[in-house]
Amino acid sequence: MTEPAIDLKTDVIRNRPVTETAGTVQVSQTETDDDRIILSFGGPWGVTYAELTPTEAQAVATALEHTAVRARTEEPVDD
């Protein structure tokens, strides 16, 4: 893998009931095929990889961006 374009340290929720574990999210290109993008989630449990096409990676990026904008603009919910 190439150097990650994104190396985000965050909490990762794996199972239900919800348990949070510190982990990382990385995005990089494969070394053998420049047309493939690797999305990985890692932590104490190991690393999970998803190999994406550029179109699939763009769809994930767009979904993240739209959800982040919506989360930023919505009113907070009181419990």
PDB file of C-alpha atoms in Angstrom:
ATOM      1  CA  MET A   1       0.000   0.000   0.000  1.00  0.00           C
ATOM      2  CA  THR A   2       1.063   3.570  -0.565  1.00  0.00           C
ATOM      3  CA  GLU A   3       1.223   6.131   2.222  1.00  0.00           C
ATOM      4  CA  PRO A   4      -2.337   6.808   3.443  1.00  0.00           C
ATOM      5  CA  ALA A   5      -4.052   9.843   1.990  1.00  0.00           C
ATOM      6  CA  ILE A   6      -6.141   9.873   5.156  1.00  0.00           C
ATOM      7  CA  ASP A   7      -5.081   8.526   8.548  1.00  0.00           C
ATOM      8  CA  LEU A   8      -7.918   9.300  10.940  1.00  0.00           C
ATOM      9  CA  LYS A   9      -7.803   8.182  14.571  1.00  0.00           C
ATOM     10  CA  THR A  10     -11.354   7.727  15.831  1.00  0.00           C
ATOM     11  CA  ASP A  11     -13.685   5.527  17.874  1.00  0.00           C
ATOM     12  CA  VAL A  12     -14.931   2.517  15.938  1.00  0.00           C
ATOM     13  CA  ILE A  13     -18.229   0.857  16.836  1.00  0.00           C
ATOM     14  CA  ARG A  14     -18.060  -2.837  15.933  1.00  0.00           C
ATOM     15  CA  ASN A  15     -20.883  -4.772  17.552  1.00  0.00           C
ATOM     16  CA  ARG A  16     -24.233  -4.375  19.207  1.00  0.00           C
ATOM     17  CA  PRO A  17     -24.690  -3.587  22.045  1.00  0.00           C
ATOM     18  CA  VAL A  18     -22.510  -0.632  21.189  1.00  0.00           C
ATOM     19  CA  THR A  19     -18.903  -0.932  22.233  1.00  0.00           C
ATOM     20  CA  GLU A  20     -16.344   1.705  21.301  1.00  0.00           C
ATOM     21  CA  THR A  21     -12.689   0.985  20.743  1.00  0.00           C
ATOM     22  CA  ALA A  22      -9.979   3.392  19.636  1.00  0.00           C
ATOM     23  CA  GLY A  23      -9.060   2.710  16.043  1.00  0.00           C
ATOM     24  CA  THR A  24      -7.986   4.251  12.773  1.00  0.00           C
ATOM     25  CA  VAL A  25      -9.442   4.727   9.330  1.00  0.00           C
ATOM     26  CA  GLN A  26      -7.031   4.894   6.396  1.00  0.00           C
ATOM     27  CA  VAL A  27      -7.451   5.509   2.680  1.00  0.00           C
ATOM     28  CA  SER A  28      -4.673   4.704   0.211  1.00  0.00           C
ATOM     29  CA  GLN A  29      -4.010   3.343  -3.267  1.00  0.00           C
ATOM     30  CA  THR A  30      -2.794  -0.166  -3.893  1.00  0.00           C
ATOM     31  CA  GLU A  31       0.834  -0.485  -4.950  1.00  0.00           C
ATOM     32  CA  THR A  32       0.043  -2.946  -7.722  1.00  0.00           C
ATOM     33  CA  ASP A  33      -3.054  -1.334  -9.258  1.00  0.00           C
ATOM     34  CA  ASP A  34      -3.371   2.460  -9.251  1.00  0.00           C
ATOM     35  CA  ASP A  35      -7.051   2.104 -10.173  1.00  0.00           C
ATOM     36  CA  ARG A  36      -7.937   0.542  -6.798  1.00  0.00           C
ATOM     37  CA  ILE A  37      -8.389   2.340  -3.478  1.00  0.00           C
ATOM     38  CA  ILE A  38      -8.002   0.607  -0.121  1.00  0.00           C
ATOM     39  CA  LEU A  39     -10.250   1.710   2.765  1.00  0.00           C
ATOM     40  CA  SER A  40      -9.170   0.156   6.058  1.00  0.00           C
ATOM     41  CA  PHE A  41     -10.431   0.174   9.642  1.00  0.00           C
ATOM     42  CA  GLY A  42      -7.952  -0.959  12.264  1.00  0.00           C
ATOM     43  CA  GLY A  43      -7.682  -1.401  15.999  1.00  0.00           C
ATOM     44  CA  PRO A  44      -6.890  -3.996  18.648  1.00  0.00           C
ATOM     45  CA  TRP A  45      -9.056  -6.561  16.816  1.00  0.00           C
ATOM     46  CA  GLY A  46      -6.923  -6.315  13.661  1.00  0.00           C
ATOM     47  CA  VAL A  47      -7.511  -4.556  10.361  1.00  0.00           C
ATOM     48  CA  THR A  48     -10.471  -4.824   8.017  1.00  0.00           C
ATOM     49  CA  TYR A  49      -9.887  -3.793   4.399  1.00  0.00           C
ATOM     50  CA  ALA A  50     -12.253  -2.842   1.591  1.00  0.00           C
ATOM     51  CA  GLU A  51     -10.897  -2.566  -1.939  1.00  0.00           C
ATOM     52  CA  LEU A  52     -12.849   0.046  -3.909  1.00  0.00           C
ATOM     53  CA  THR A  53     -12.989   1.273  -7.479  1.00  0.00           C
ATOM     54  CA  PRO A  54     -12.603   5.043  -7.945  1.00  0.00           C
ATOM     55  CA  THR A  55     -16.376   5.258  -8.506  1.00  0.00           C
ATOM     56  CA  GLU A  56     -17.115   3.362  -5.283  1.00  0.00           C
ATOM     57  CA  ALA A  57     -14.610   5.489  -3.341  1.00  0.00           C
ATOM     58  CA  GLN A  58     -16.231   8.672  -4.674  1.00  0.00           C
ATOM     59  CA  ALA A  59     -19.656   7.380  -3.607  1.00  0.00           C
ATOM     60  CA  VAL A  60     -18.351   6.736  -0.067  1.00  0.00           C
ATOM     61  CA  ALA A  61     -16.733  10.190   0.047  1.00  0.00           C
ATOM     62  CA  THR A  62     -19.929  11.873  -1.167  1.00  0.00           C
ATOM     63  CA  ALA A  63     -22.046  10.001   1.390  1.00  0.00           C
ATOM     64  CA  LEU A  64     -19.649  10.994   4.191  1.00  0.00           C
ATOM     65  CA  GLU A  65     -19.645  14.626   3.093  1.00  0.00           C
ATOM     66  CA  HIS A  66     -23.439  14.860   2.782  1.00  0.00           C
ATOM     67  CA  THR A  67     -23.983  13.168   6.142  1.00  0.00           C
ATOM     68  CA  ALA A  68     -21.412  15.441   7.832  1.00  0.00           C
ATOM     69  CA  VAL A  69     -23.108  18.555   6.430  1.00  0.00           C
ATOM     70  CA  ARG A  70     -26.517  17.274   7.536  1.00  0.00           C
ATOM     71  CA  ALA A  71     -25.194  16.424  11.031  1.00  0.00           C
ATOM     72  CA  ARG A  72     -23.646  19.877  11.356  1.00  0.00           C
ATOM     73  CA  THR A  73     -26.853  21.686  10.396  1.00  0.00           C
ATOM     74  CA  GLU A  74     -29.496  19.618  12.198  1.00  0.00           C
ATOM     75  CA  GLU A  75     -30.805  20.641  15.582  1.00  0.00           C
ATOM     76  CA  PRO A  76     -29.405  18.572  18.457  1.00  0.00           C
ATOM     77  CA  VAL A  77     -31.764  15.943  19.870  1.00  0.00           C
ATOM     78  CA  ASP A  78     -32.404  16.118  23.638  1.00  0.00           C
ATOM     79  CA  ASP A  79     -32.590  12.745  25.399  1.00  0.00           C
TER      80      ASP A  79
END
